XYZ file of C-alpha atoms in Angstrom:
778
model
C -22.502 59.856 -59.848
C -25.548 60.611 -57.756
C -24.421 64.138 -58.258
C -24.374 63.890 -61.744
C -27.458 62.572 -61.875
C -29.118 65.320 -59.690
C -27.340 67.848 -62.384
C -29.430 66.145 -65.120
C -32.533 66.539 -63.018
C -32.005 69.785 -62.135
C -31.445 70.691 -65.925
C -34.577 69.225 -66.737
C -36.299 71.242 -64.391
C -35.011 74.384 -65.396
C -35.707 73.074 -69.180
C -39.403 72.809 -67.859
C -39.567 75.848 -66.399
C -38.438 78.092 -69.182
C -40.499 76.438 -71.682
C -43.721 75.792 -69.239
C -45.680 79.059 -69.955
C -45.230 78.933 -73.918
C -46.081 75.314 -74.093
C -49.183 75.755 -72.110
C -50.097 78.796 -74.539
C -49.786 76.171 -77.323
C -51.935 73.508 -75.906
C -54.613 76.143 -74.875
C -54.808 77.962 -78.255
C -53.699 74.506 -80.160
C -51.362 76.608 -81.557
C -49.319 74.114 -83.538
C -46.872 76.791 -84.558
C -46.092 78.006 -81.243
C -45.802 74.244 -79.954
C -43.123 73.178 -82.700
C -40.964 76.273 -82.076
C -40.933 75.245 -77.998
C -40.052 71.902 -79.093
C -36.997 73.096 -81.739
C -35.881 75.403 -78.664
C -35.251 71.924 -77.113
C -33.340 70.560 -79.895
C -30.174 72.909 -78.804
C -30.056 70.239 -75.433
C -27.667 67.499 -77.213
C -28.678 65.297 -74.513
C -32.470 65.154 -75.269
C -33.532 62.557 -77.656
C -37.157 63.069 -77.737
C -39.483 65.952 -77.006
C -43.116 66.531 -77.406
C -46.159 68.347 -76.572
C -49.238 66.415 -76.205
C -53.038 68.089 -75.955
C -55.159 66.734 -73.072
C -55.940 63.816 -75.062
C -52.347 62.946 -75.501
C -52.428 63.859 -79.385
C -49.186 65.159 -80.514
C -49.182 68.712 -81.145
C -45.355 68.929 -81.710
C -42.418 66.466 -81.339
C -38.846 66.105 -82.013
C -36.493 62.951 -81.796
C -33.117 61.951 -82.277
C -30.673 59.082 -82.510
C -27.052 59.823 -81.424
C -24.329 57.195 -82.325
C -23.754 54.928 -79.137
C -20.209 56.481 -77.307
C -17.537 54.471 -75.880
C -19.023 54.677 -72.413
C -22.219 53.245 -72.979
C -21.256 50.392 -71.377
C -20.323 52.048 -68.387
C -23.582 53.779 -68.021
C -25.591 50.652 -68.647
C -23.975 49.387 -65.826
C -24.313 52.203 -63.194
C -27.916 53.611 -64.611
C -30.807 53.272 -67.471
C -29.764 54.456 -70.777
C -33.220 56.850 -71.455
C -34.792 58.385 -68.814
C -38.095 60.099 -69.608
C -39.544 63.246 -67.824
C -43.013 64.225 -68.340
C -44.717 68.147 -67.160
C -48.340 68.357 -66.791
C -49.730 71.750 -68.386
C -52.423 73.172 -66.223
C -54.710 75.994 -66.988
C -55.243 79.060 -64.544
C -58.118 77.270 -63.180
C -56.717 74.375 -62.722
C -58.254 72.765 -65.672
C -55.353 69.777 -67.665
C -54.767 70.677 -70.982
C -51.642 68.516 -71.912
C -48.594 67.486 -71.117
C -44.561 68.279 -72.289
C -42.794 64.775 -72.643
C -38.826 65.095 -72.410
C -36.504 62.001 -72.947
C -33.037 62.135 -71.710
C -29.775 60.053 -72.835
C -28.320 59.304 -69.473
C -24.835 58.302 -71.561
C -24.546 62.075 -73.237
C -25.792 63.418 -69.982
C -23.005 61.467 -68.036
C -19.962 62.685 -70.934
C -18.895 65.576 -68.854
C -18.553 63.366 -65.935
C -16.824 61.101 -67.641
C -14.449 63.371 -69.187
C -13.680 65.224 -65.554
C -13.339 61.674 -64.305
C -10.797 60.618 -67.070
C -9.000 63.803 -66.179
C -8.601 62.959 -62.509
C -7.561 59.577 -62.877
C -4.828 60.401 -65.548
C -3.268 63.606 -63.554
C -3.412 61.162 -60.368
C -1.950 58.169 -62.059
C 0.939 60.641 -63.056
C 1.395 62.636 -59.857
C 1.353 58.967 -57.837
C 3.836 57.562 -60.041
C 6.338 60.607 -60.056
C 5.675 60.483 -56.195
C 6.081 56.709 -56.055
C 9.343 57.086 -58.173
C 10.538 59.853 -55.683
C 9.713 57.820 -52.568
C 11.541 54.776 -54.170
C 14.711 56.330 -54.818
C 14.180 58.189 -51.061
C 13.747 54.712 -49.711
C 16.034 53.031 -51.397
C 19.086 55.333 -50.664
C 17.541 56.290 -47.013
C 16.221 53.182 -46.066
C 16.654 49.621 -48.196
C 20.348 50.129 -49.093
C 21.423 50.386 -45.459
C 19.157 47.988 -44.423
C 20.462 45.491 -46.778
C 23.996 46.634 -45.622
C 23.038 45.994 -42.044
C 21.551 42.596 -42.872
C 24.800 41.807 -44.963
C 26.639 42.635 -42.100
C 24.473 40.671 -39.341
C 24.642 37.635 -41.531
C 28.484 37.717 -41.479
C 28.327 36.884 -37.649
C 27.595 33.225 -36.812
C 25.508 32.684 -33.846
C 27.684 30.223 -32.242
C 30.602 32.000 -32.594
C 29.947 35.670 -31.923
C 33.674 36.570 -30.283
C 32.901 40.014 -29.409
C 31.545 41.096 -33.124
C 29.614 43.735 -33.760
C 27.561 45.304 -36.558
C 28.991 48.408 -37.878
C 26.755 51.549 -38.065
C 25.812 52.539 -41.571
C 27.633 56.414 -42.163
C 24.501 59.035 -41.411
C 22.396 56.372 -39.572
C 23.740 56.321 -36.117
C 21.035 58.268 -34.521
C 18.098 57.497 -36.258
C 15.692 54.303 -36.701
C 18.351 52.246 -38.231
C 21.055 52.977 -35.757
C 18.426 52.216 -32.894
C 18.045 48.454 -34.610
C 21.833 48.217 -34.963
C 22.243 49.041 -31.043
C 19.545 46.315 -30.272
C 20.807 44.298 -32.807
C 24.521 44.368 -31.016
C 22.660 44.198 -27.562
C 21.414 40.949 -28.865
C 24.548 39.665 -29.814
C 26.121 40.763 -26.362
C 23.556 38.990 -24.621
C 23.758 35.817 -26.892
C 27.672 36.090 -26.060
C 26.971 36.516 -22.612
C 24.477 33.351 -22.582
C 26.645 31.428 -24.559
C 29.749 31.782 -22.245
C 27.160 30.770 -19.573
C 26.116 27.921 -21.275
C 29.808 26.700 -22.149
C 30.472 27.173 -18.446
C 27.356 25.368 -17.344
C 28.534 22.239 -19.829
C 31.917 22.343 -18.253
C 30.557 22.241 -14.821
C 27.897 19.631 -15.869
C 31.035 17.777 -17.749
C 33.073 18.092 -14.383
C 30.172 16.837 -12.283
C 29.565 13.939 -14.299
C 33.261 13.260 -14.748
C 33.824 13.499 -11.084
C 30.665 11.332 -10.189
C 30.947 8.040 -8.873
C 28.085 6.746 -10.686
C 28.242 5.266 -14.124
C 26.588 8.166 -16.328
C 26.302 7.613 -20.323
C 23.720 7.884 -22.782
C 22.900 5.752 -25.763
C 20.838 5.889 -29.098
C 17.733 4.128 -30.325
C 20.569 1.517 -31.865
C 22.064 1.353 -27.917
C 24.822 3.197 -29.445
C 27.055 5.494 -26.975
C 26.717 9.082 -27.508
C 28.272 10.188 -24.178
C 29.627 8.459 -21.212
C 31.588 10.187 -18.381
C 34.892 9.252 -16.574
C 33.691 6.398 -14.398
C 32.297 5.025 -17.334
C 35.348 5.236 -19.130
C 37.322 3.615 -16.141
C 34.662 0.810 -15.915
C 35.350 -0.463 -19.266
C 38.801 0.807 -19.501
C 37.932 2.730 -22.588
C 38.350 6.550 -23.491
C 35.044 8.220 -24.528
C 36.029 8.962 -28.096
C 36.628 4.995 -28.032
C 32.923 4.360 -26.805
C 30.772 7.239 -28.961
C 29.100 5.167 -31.375
C 29.805 1.607 -30.190
C 26.824 -0.648 -29.425
C 26.570 -0.807 -25.378
C 25.744 -4.220 -25.321
C 28.437 -5.505 -27.711
C 30.808 -3.304 -25.407
C 29.649 -5.306 -22.148
C 29.589 -8.553 -24.126
C 33.338 -8.318 -24.554
C 33.260 -8.304 -20.447
C 30.516 -10.869 -20.012
C 27.989 -12.337 -22.421
C 25.642 -13.212 -20.098
C 25.454 -9.812 -18.328
C 25.339 -8.092 -21.642
C 22.105 -10.217 -22.533
C 20.255 -9.168 -19.081
C 21.087 -5.366 -19.812
C 19.471 -6.039 -23.546
C 16.762 -7.466 -21.643
C 16.265 -4.643 -19.426
C 16.795 -2.048 -22.723
C 13.844 -3.675 -24.237
C 11.709 -3.391 -21.063
C 12.002 0.336 -21.052
C 8.627 2.051 -21.786
C 9.456 5.262 -23.935
C 6.290 6.958 -22.771
C 7.186 6.236 -18.980
C 8.566 9.506 -17.517
C 9.821 7.431 -14.517
C 12.113 5.194 -16.682
C 13.156 1.961 -15.210
C 15.177 0.805 -12.448
C 16.679 -2.399 -11.990
C 19.848 -3.970 -10.428
C 22.189 -5.976 -12.211
C 25.475 -8.004 -11.268
C 28.155 -6.482 -13.345
C 31.969 -6.917 -14.125
C 34.575 -4.349 -14.924
C 36.934 -4.686 -17.777
C 39.497 -5.114 -14.769
C 37.606 -7.806 -13.323
C 35.768 -6.637 -10.400
C 32.387 -7.919 -9.387
C 29.791 -5.300 -8.834
C 26.030 -4.911 -8.067
C 24.841 -1.792 -10.224
C 21.903 -0.102 -9.469
C 20.664 0.775 -13.205
C 18.349 3.716 -13.844
C 17.372 3.629 -17.770
C 15.559 7.271 -18.531
C 14.071 7.748 -22.103
C 14.397 11.102 -23.785
C 14.672 12.596 -27.173
C 17.566 14.535 -28.865
C 17.414 16.050 -32.181
C 14.026 14.258 -32.840
C 15.409 10.628 -32.158
C 14.558 8.591 -29.180
C 17.720 8.136 -26.721
C 18.467 6.506 -23.254
C 20.024 8.034 -20.227
C 21.450 5.360 -18.012
C 23.054 6.093 -14.810
C 24.652 3.154 -12.494
C 24.782 3.524 -8.613
C 27.343 1.236 -7.457
C 25.468 -0.523 -4.527
C 27.975 -3.760 -4.058
C 28.514 -2.158 -0.308
C 24.931 -1.415 0.530
C 24.207 -4.924 -0.752
C 26.843 -6.562 1.031
C 25.959 -4.640 4.272
C 22.210 -6.158 3.885
C 23.846 -9.512 3.477
C 25.795 -8.818 6.712
C 22.493 -7.764 8.406
C 20.514 -10.654 7.162
C 23.548 -12.761 8.470
C 23.501 -11.149 11.817
C 20.000 -11.876 11.901
C 20.423 -15.598 11.800
C 23.894 -16.325 12.793
C 26.201 -15.572 15.890
C 29.187 -13.478 14.784
C 31.829 -14.994 17.044
C 31.075 -18.840 15.843
C 29.349 -18.528 12.737
C 26.664 -21.084 14.392
C 22.662 -20.291 13.861
C 21.639 -17.789 16.376
C 18.676 -18.069 18.253
C 16.356 -16.801 15.719
C 17.481 -19.178 13.234
C 17.952 -22.360 15.724
C 14.135 -21.494 16.653
C 13.204 -21.901 13.082
C 15.261 -24.736 12.698
C 13.952 -26.603 15.872
C 10.421 -26.153 14.440
C 11.100 -27.922 11.586
C 12.563 -30.494 13.528
C 9.861 -31.159 15.645
C 7.419 -31.062 12.514
C 9.526 -33.672 11.079
C 9.393 -35.919 13.945
C 5.786 -35.726 14.008
C 5.799 -36.728 10.489
C 8.208 -39.471 10.873
C 6.896 -40.598 14.336
C 10.880 -40.371 15.360
C 11.678 -38.652 18.352
C 14.117 -36.167 19.139
C 16.286 -34.352 21.396
C 16.911 -30.749 22.388
C 20.329 -30.367 24.509
C 20.993 -27.011 26.558
C 24.752 -26.473 27.235
C 26.071 -23.821 29.612
C 29.472 -23.803 30.399
C 30.073 -23.817 34.447
C 31.540 -20.752 35.927
C 32.286 -19.071 32.650
C 31.901 -15.466 33.577
C 34.795 -16.038 36.376
C 37.228 -17.383 33.266
C 36.003 -14.397 31.377
C 37.139 -11.954 34.252
C 40.314 -13.790 34.752
C 41.751 -14.150 31.255
C 40.236 -11.274 29.756
C 37.139 -11.422 27.048
C 39.201 -11.224 23.984
C 40.721 -14.920 25.202
C 37.168 -15.827 26.616
C 35.792 -15.582 22.866
C 38.571 -17.670 21.723
C 37.818 -20.181 24.362
C 34.425 -20.172 23.268
C 35.202 -20.526 19.770
C 37.689 -23.443 19.777
C 34.937 -25.374 22.156
C 32.272 -24.674 19.692
C 34.703 -26.106 16.770
C 34.962 -29.138 19.128
C 31.294 -29.840 19.885
C 30.483 -29.553 15.932
C 33.015 -32.121 15.070
C 31.144 -34.590 17.433
C 27.906 -33.914 15.568
C 26.331 -35.392 12.155
C 25.284 -33.190 9.719
C 21.531 -33.498 10.612
C 21.887 -32.033 14.028
C 21.913 -28.169 14.485
C 24.273 -26.569 17.044
C 23.767 -23.044 17.709
C 24.705 -20.337 20.086
C 21.921 -18.624 22.012
C 24.261 -15.991 23.695
C 27.399 -15.983 25.985
C 28.205 -19.479 26.932
C 24.827 -20.966 26.156
C 24.565 -23.748 23.232
C 21.985 -25.319 21.922
C 21.726 -28.488 20.222
C 18.811 -29.963 18.150
C 18.941 -34.076 17.397
C 16.289 -34.799 15.063
C 15.722 -38.409 13.589
C 16.375 -40.555 16.875
C 14.719 -43.701 17.711
C 11.091 -44.373 17.089
C 11.097 -45.841 20.705
C 11.556 -43.139 23.293
C 13.691 -44.921 25.666
C 16.055 -45.786 23.009
C 16.046 -42.227 21.543
C 16.817 -40.970 25.124
C 20.013 -43.508 25.549
C 20.875 -41.940 21.802
C 21.010 -38.365 23.318
C 22.423 -39.236 26.612
C 25.563 -41.308 24.812
C 26.063 -37.966 22.749
C 25.846 -36.049 26.109
C 28.650 -38.053 27.622
C 30.739 -37.692 24.643
C 30.276 -33.632 24.765
C 30.910 -33.643 28.271
C 34.173 -35.568 27.941
C 35.308 -33.160 25.048
C 34.153 -30.107 26.884
C 36.803 -31.478 29.746
C 39.434 -31.573 27.338
C 42.056 -29.123 28.053
C 42.041 -26.195 25.346
C 45.437 -24.413 24.075
C 45.027 -20.905 23.477
C 46.985 -18.153 21.840
C 48.601 -16.984 24.774
C 50.080 -20.390 25.419
C 48.011 -21.296 28.401
C 45.637 -24.428 28.564
C 42.277 -24.276 29.858
C 40.004 -26.812 31.431
C 36.498 -26.233 31.477
C 33.184 -28.132 32.368
C 29.671 -27.802 31.521
C 26.165 -28.751 32.218
C 23.935 -29.918 29.938
C 20.134 -30.258 29.821
C 18.233 -32.449 27.664
C 14.585 -32.652 26.758
C 12.852 -35.074 24.077
C 10.328 -34.017 21.416
C 7.758 -33.920 20.306
C 5.221 -33.834 22.687
C 1.691 -32.537 22.886
C 1.090 -28.759 22.258
C 5.055 -28.070 22.476
C 6.565 -25.476 20.687
C 10.611 -24.014 20.626
C 9.785 -21.678 23.546
C 8.678 -24.365 25.816
C 10.981 -26.699 24.659
C 13.836 -24.493 25.532
C 12.545 -23.502 28.676
C 12.476 -27.068 29.648
C 15.806 -27.926 28.047
C 17.219 -24.304 30.441
C 15.518 -25.950 33.611
C 16.996 -29.383 33.429
C 20.333 -27.676 32.880
C 20.103 -25.949 36.205
C 19.243 -28.817 37.454
C 22.088 -30.417 36.561
C 24.470 -27.199 37.921
C 22.188 -27.950 40.944
C 23.750 -31.438 41.091
C 27.277 -30.501 41.049
C 28.088 -29.283 37.920
C 29.795 -31.055 35.059
C 27.044 -33.439 34.276
C 23.685 -33.681 32.467
C 20.012 -33.972 33.544
C 17.123 -35.136 31.669
C 13.670 -33.154 31.850
C 11.336 -35.044 33.428
C 7.426 -34.047 33.867
C 8.097 -33.058 37.554
C 9.786 -30.234 36.349
C 7.394 -28.738 34.527
C 5.634 -27.170 37.147
C 8.967 -24.870 38.469
C 8.947 -24.009 34.093
C 5.383 -22.935 35.179
C 6.247 -21.025 38.399
C 9.022 -19.353 36.050
C 6.525 -18.505 33.506
C 3.761 -17.536 36.043
C 6.581 -15.233 37.926
C 7.720 -13.400 34.844
C 3.997 -12.498 33.736
C 3.356 -11.256 37.629
C 6.868 -9.542 37.526
C 5.716 -7.450 34.403
C 2.279 -6.693 35.947
C 3.964 -5.510 38.909
C 6.046 -3.313 36.834
C 3.264 -1.881 35.352
C 1.030 -1.589 38.446
C 3.857 -0.149 40.436
C 3.402 -3.104 43.198
C 7.168 -2.371 44.604
C 7.623 -0.698 47.586
C 11.112 0.737 49.040
C 12.102 0.246 52.614
C 15.390 1.412 54.236
C 18.143 -0.051 56.402
C 20.158 2.462 58.458
C 23.910 2.412 58.256
C 25.293 4.211 61.137
C 28.605 5.121 62.359
C 30.097 2.255 64.532
C 31.017 4.505 67.506
C 28.651 7.251 67.812
C 25.646 5.235 66.579
C 24.628 8.659 64.658
C 22.756 8.070 61.188
C 24.788 8.429 58.031
C 22.843 6.870 55.536
C 20.148 4.387 54.401
C 20.365 1.654 52.183
C 17.448 1.686 49.562
C 15.755 -2.234 49.192
C 12.988 -3.271 47.303
C 9.846 -4.993 48.512
C 7.285 -6.922 46.309
C 3.605 -6.882 47.577
C 1.978 -9.447 45.740
C -2.030 -8.841 45.202
C -2.798 -12.606 45.902
C 0.758 -13.962 47.524
C 1.371 -11.032 50.180
C 4.726 -10.038 50.566
C 7.325 -11.889 48.388
C 11.084 -12.418 49.488
C 13.258 -10.741 47.386
C 15.654 -13.650 47.141
C 12.434 -15.305 45.063
C 12.013 -12.451 42.625
C 15.500 -10.617 42.566
C 17.756 -13.168 40.706
C 14.749 -13.557 38.224
C 14.786 -10.055 37.692
C 18.414 -9.833 36.806
C 18.455 -12.748 34.822
C 15.155 -11.656 32.787
C 16.842 -7.979 32.204
C 13.590 -6.361 33.933
C 15.986 -5.357 36.564
C 16.773 -2.603 34.546
C 13.094 -0.924 34.968
C 12.980 -1.731 38.557
C 16.349 0.080 39.413
C 15.093 3.210 37.824
C 11.683 2.808 39.910
C 13.839 2.821 43.049
C 15.657 5.773 42.313
C 12.586 7.253 41.631
C 11.025 6.428 44.922
C 14.395 7.497 46.695
C 14.062 10.462 44.790
C 10.562 11.033 46.301
C 11.436 10.151 49.609
C 14.423 12.888 49.547
C 11.477 15.668 48.023
C 9.235 14.900 51.363
C 12.405 15.225 53.753
C 13.027 18.384 51.770
C 9.890 19.981 52.352
C 9.532 18.828 55.884
C 13.170 20.390 56.643
C 14.825 17.381 57.736
C 17.111 16.500 55.154
C 20.492 17.267 56.708
C 23.131 18.001 53.238
C 25.194 15.105 54.486
C 22.894 12.403 54.406
C 22.593 9.651 51.511
C 20.406 7.042 50.123
C 22.130 4.364 48.850
C 20.735 2.096 45.800
C 21.997 -0.597 44.339
C 22.698 -0.735 40.448
C 22.800 -4.027 38.329
C 25.068 -4.167 35.602
C 22.565 -4.077 32.761
C 21.233 -0.563 34.347
C 24.968 0.596 34.395
C 25.569 -0.271 30.922
C 22.693 1.685 29.590
C 23.846 4.091 27.133
C 21.161 6.875 28.640
C 22.144 5.625 32.254
C 23.542 9.085 33.151
C 20.757 11.006 31.073
C 18.150 8.997 33.035
C 19.642 9.488 36.176
C 20.135 13.054 35.932
C 16.305 13.403 34.543
C 14.855 11.524 37.703
C 17.008 13.603 40.277
C 16.061 17.115 38.458
C 12.763 16.101 38.113
C 12.319 16.092 41.988
C 14.222 19.032 42.398
C 16.924 17.386 44.666
C 20.602 16.846 44.503
C 22.623 14.238 43.557
C 24.636 14.759 46.962
C 22.041 12.795 48.813
C 22.463 9.503 46.614
C 24.887 6.906 46.426
C 25.120 3.931 44.065
C 26.341 0.709 44.786
C 28.000 -1.433 42.125
C 29.920 -4.816 42.117
C 33.025 -5.438 41.003
C 32.128 -7.407 38.142
C 30.043 -4.967 37.145
C 32.466 -2.251 36.608
C 35.324 -4.156 35.480
C 33.250 -5.847 32.803
C 32.990 -2.701 30.627
C 35.911 -0.615 32.804
C 36.228 2.441 30.312
C 32.624 3.044 29.900
C 31.585 2.492 33.639
C 34.464 4.571 34.735
C 33.389 7.570 32.547
C 29.538 7.217 34.140
C 30.834 6.999 37.442
C 33.182 10.512 37.045
C 30.053 12.395 35.138
C 27.805 11.603 38.312
C 30.591 12.074 40.829
C 30.851 15.356 39.360
C 27.233 16.259 40.151
C 27.764 15.193 43.781
C 26.874 11.295 43.894
C 29.041 8.931 45.152
C 29.678 5.009 44.505
C 30.388 1.957 46.948
C 31.470 -1.687 45.925
C 29.318 -3.914 47.098
C 30.149 -7.307 48.505
C 34.143 -6.332 48.439
C 36.533 -9.340 48.834
C 34.044 -11.973 47.105
C 35.385 -10.767 43.255
C 38.147 -11.782 41.140
C 39.736 -8.235 40.717
C 43.296 -7.085 41.536
C 44.283 -4.149 43.233
C 45.333 -2.338 39.725
C 41.772 -2.347 38.879
C 40.460 -1.449 41.931
C 42.657 1.707 41.714
C 40.907 2.366 38.402
C 37.361 2.621 39.591
C 36.986 5.947 41.055
C 34.623 4.623 44.071
C 34.235 6.443 47.283
C 33.653 3.397 49.809
C 33.742 -0.298 49.888
C 31.214 -2.559 51.504
C 32.446 -5.699 53.468
C 30.170 -8.697 52.759
C 28.328 -10.078 55.568
C 29.774 -13.625 54.731
C 33.398 -12.212 56.167
C 31.442 -10.778 58.834
C 29.651 -13.702 60.220
C 32.518 -15.878 60.717
C 34.656 -12.852 62.058
C 35.146 -14.067 65.561
C 35.144 -17.834 64.289
C 37.490 -18.230 61.192
C 40.831 -16.557 61.855
C 41.065 -16.287 58.191
C 38.389 -13.942 57.860
C 40.006 -11.819 60.543
C 42.816 -11.583 58.519
C 41.027 -10.921 55.518
C 38.517 -8.192 57.166
C 42.030 -6.479 58.626
C 43.431 -6.749 54.996
C 40.450 -5.056 53.601
C 40.253 -2.195 56.454
C 44.070 -1.320 55.359
C 43.477 -1.394 51.879
C 40.525 1.063 52.385
C 42.847 3.488 54.647
C 45.777 3.390 51.975
C 43.067 4.311 49.019
C 41.231 6.810 51.483
C 37.926 4.750 51.206
C 35.136 4.977 53.744
C 34.142 1.477 54.790
C 30.583 -0.070 55.717
C 30.647 -3.491 57.269
C 27.356 -5.354 56.079
C 25.542 -7.636 58.254
C 26.720 -6.728 61.622
C 24.362 -8.645 64.111
C 26.015 -9.241 67.442
C 27.615 -6.864 69.418
C 30.910 -8.863 69.582
C 31.241 -8.242 66.098
C 30.376 -4.747 66.596
C 33.180 -4.437 69.095
C 35.707 -6.024 67.141
C 35.291 -3.683 64.287
C 34.956 -0.547 66.385
C 38.872 -1.435 67.023
C 38.914 0.772 64.071
C 37.540 4.249 63.779
C 35.023 5.374 61.315
C 33.633 1.823 60.266
C 30.019 1.814 59.519
C 27.636 -0.701 60.581
C 24.904 -2.195 58.794
C 22.881 -4.950 59.858
C 20.437 -6.323 62.278
C 22.029 -5.181 65.123
C 21.394 -1.425 64.123
C 17.937 -1.960 62.640
C 15.998 -3.909 60.158
C 14.637 -2.682 57.267
C 11.831 0.012 57.692
C 9.360 2.112 56.016
C 10.817 5.488 54.849
C 8.391 7.240 57.318
C 9.624 4.727 60.056
C 12.834 5.806 59.403
C 12.269 9.270 59.332
C 10.204 9.596 62.647
C 13.147 7.498 64.390
C 16.313 8.900 62.745
C 15.183 12.432 61.166
C 13.767 14.598 63.708
C 17.160 15.619 66.066
C 19.113 15.533 62.574
C 22.105 13.672 64.171
C 23.529 12.847 60.635
C 27.394 11.973 60.483
C 29.750 13.791 58.388
C 31.088 12.093 55.241
C 34.020 10.527 56.424
C 37.207 10.024 54.513
C 37.577 10.126 50.503
C 33.541 10.068 50.133
C 30.164 10.051 52.059
C 28.530 6.822 53.133
């Protein structure tokens, strides 16, 4: 369009150039005829609607005008340009004098007519050409693309996504290797992948179903109305219904047919479930199976959405065994497994209540501490199973004597306690009531008890009595007081009772203080070791040394072992002390090794209490101490008692054999004072026996002791065991023993216990150490 305008402008300029001279002469000469000729020449241009020549006063000399009819394109011209455009040419004489002007008006509509004709031609021809091309392309696309695509789509739609079953799309003829062929190939690859995924999904579903069906847990799901939508085998077995029978049924209604109250509780739990909480809800329910079994089920309710609907996954874990185990643990925490009586924990709680009750009611009560006399000997004689049976029957007999308000408990072993609240408000009358019941108890205990092996046993008991309440008394104090009174009863001949008196409190306090001091002694390593030499009776040469414990109290000085060793044994602290002595012995052996005066056959003998021997890690701890010092078990011997060995024979034998394989030896201490038979003695793999001092003391006085010592030596020789005689204090005793070769002596005749350094200076420099005789070393 801009080009066409320029063409009109150029045409007008060309007209001005042609007529300029003639028009200039006409105005210069004011020649109207010439001016008319010029204007008339412009009439040949159909697009000029007006032309005029004017003089210098703008007076028309000649003019021309026409009014063409409006064309069909006038509206378009008015949209894109003005309808009439006027051009003006100033007529200047040679001396630059303005003499007039030439004015021409042009109709743009007529000027644009050729352009409009050309455009119309282009448009019409373009439309015809494009229409033809479109028809050709349509036909081409239809036959080459659209129809094949429709065919491919129809073939694709015939394959169901969930059932591909190796079905594939066939290629359209002639399109195997073009883009349509690529589409078909990609579609077939997709179908193959889909089929593989479906196969995997099917397998996964089968595996998941197998896992769920083999799970011992209840696993099922319900919809928002609590209707079953899935259930595993365990659920089916729980309700004795097939899954097909459960699906669609209301879960709570299904359980209601088993137990209505349980169904209400389940409904309540389901209503508590928060669907916005991903953690779900876990609660415990006591549920009854369709077969009538009572179970404790831990139910976990987890909300999820399926097909836009709220559902609940329910997993039920059978925790019946765990709950029963927890109940059992709780029971064991408060009751004795043998007698079903309260144990120490429960009894102390009850005793506290009884004391508070006595303070509130102002009635006195009594605590009785019962211990059966010499029951350990009875256990060793008849065995632990019959011993337990005897304890059980005695506890039943005692319980029958007591009113409901009294509490009977077993503290452990053969120790029983009774709390008797609600006695008289008068102290003396209350004491008489307690004593009267105590006498009945002793008579009941003394009555023969028939055991399952057909034998009858008669036992006796010692009972300590303490009255309560009194100022600042608590359960531990009461038990200590009653225990002290019981031991006083034993000291007075057993098979009796003793009422606790204020004078006994000092003894209780002494025991409490002793326990505190001993714990402090262990903590601060106040114990030391002395050695008592053991020599060959004939040569007098050193063969071993027994390690004995000494306690140097910070304020009391040296404390006699008789004053603290029994307490260590009864309190259980002896175990720690035994390991302390092993440590000290190994440290001394290390010193001898460094000094080069440790002969390979010399041994330090160490006493072991039963509780130390029974420790589960006994062997490991001994080996750790020995290896820690870099010494050998070949220089160590352990002394044990018959009772310690026989109480847990198989366990003890296994530990002895393990240490013997590492070079240690074992001796049986205080031989002849126990109750073991020779058959048991053969089962204990000891290396040596030690004849108790009590037999050596009366060796030359009591003929029976001579015969007994001769028998012990004969047994040792038969079993190839070494023999040590303890407590040899006179030459007469030594001479009698020397009738037997290879008997070793230990006692004041040889030497008193001495410090390790003194023993080393006296016996070690010469290294005159005897070779280990017979089966084992001393």
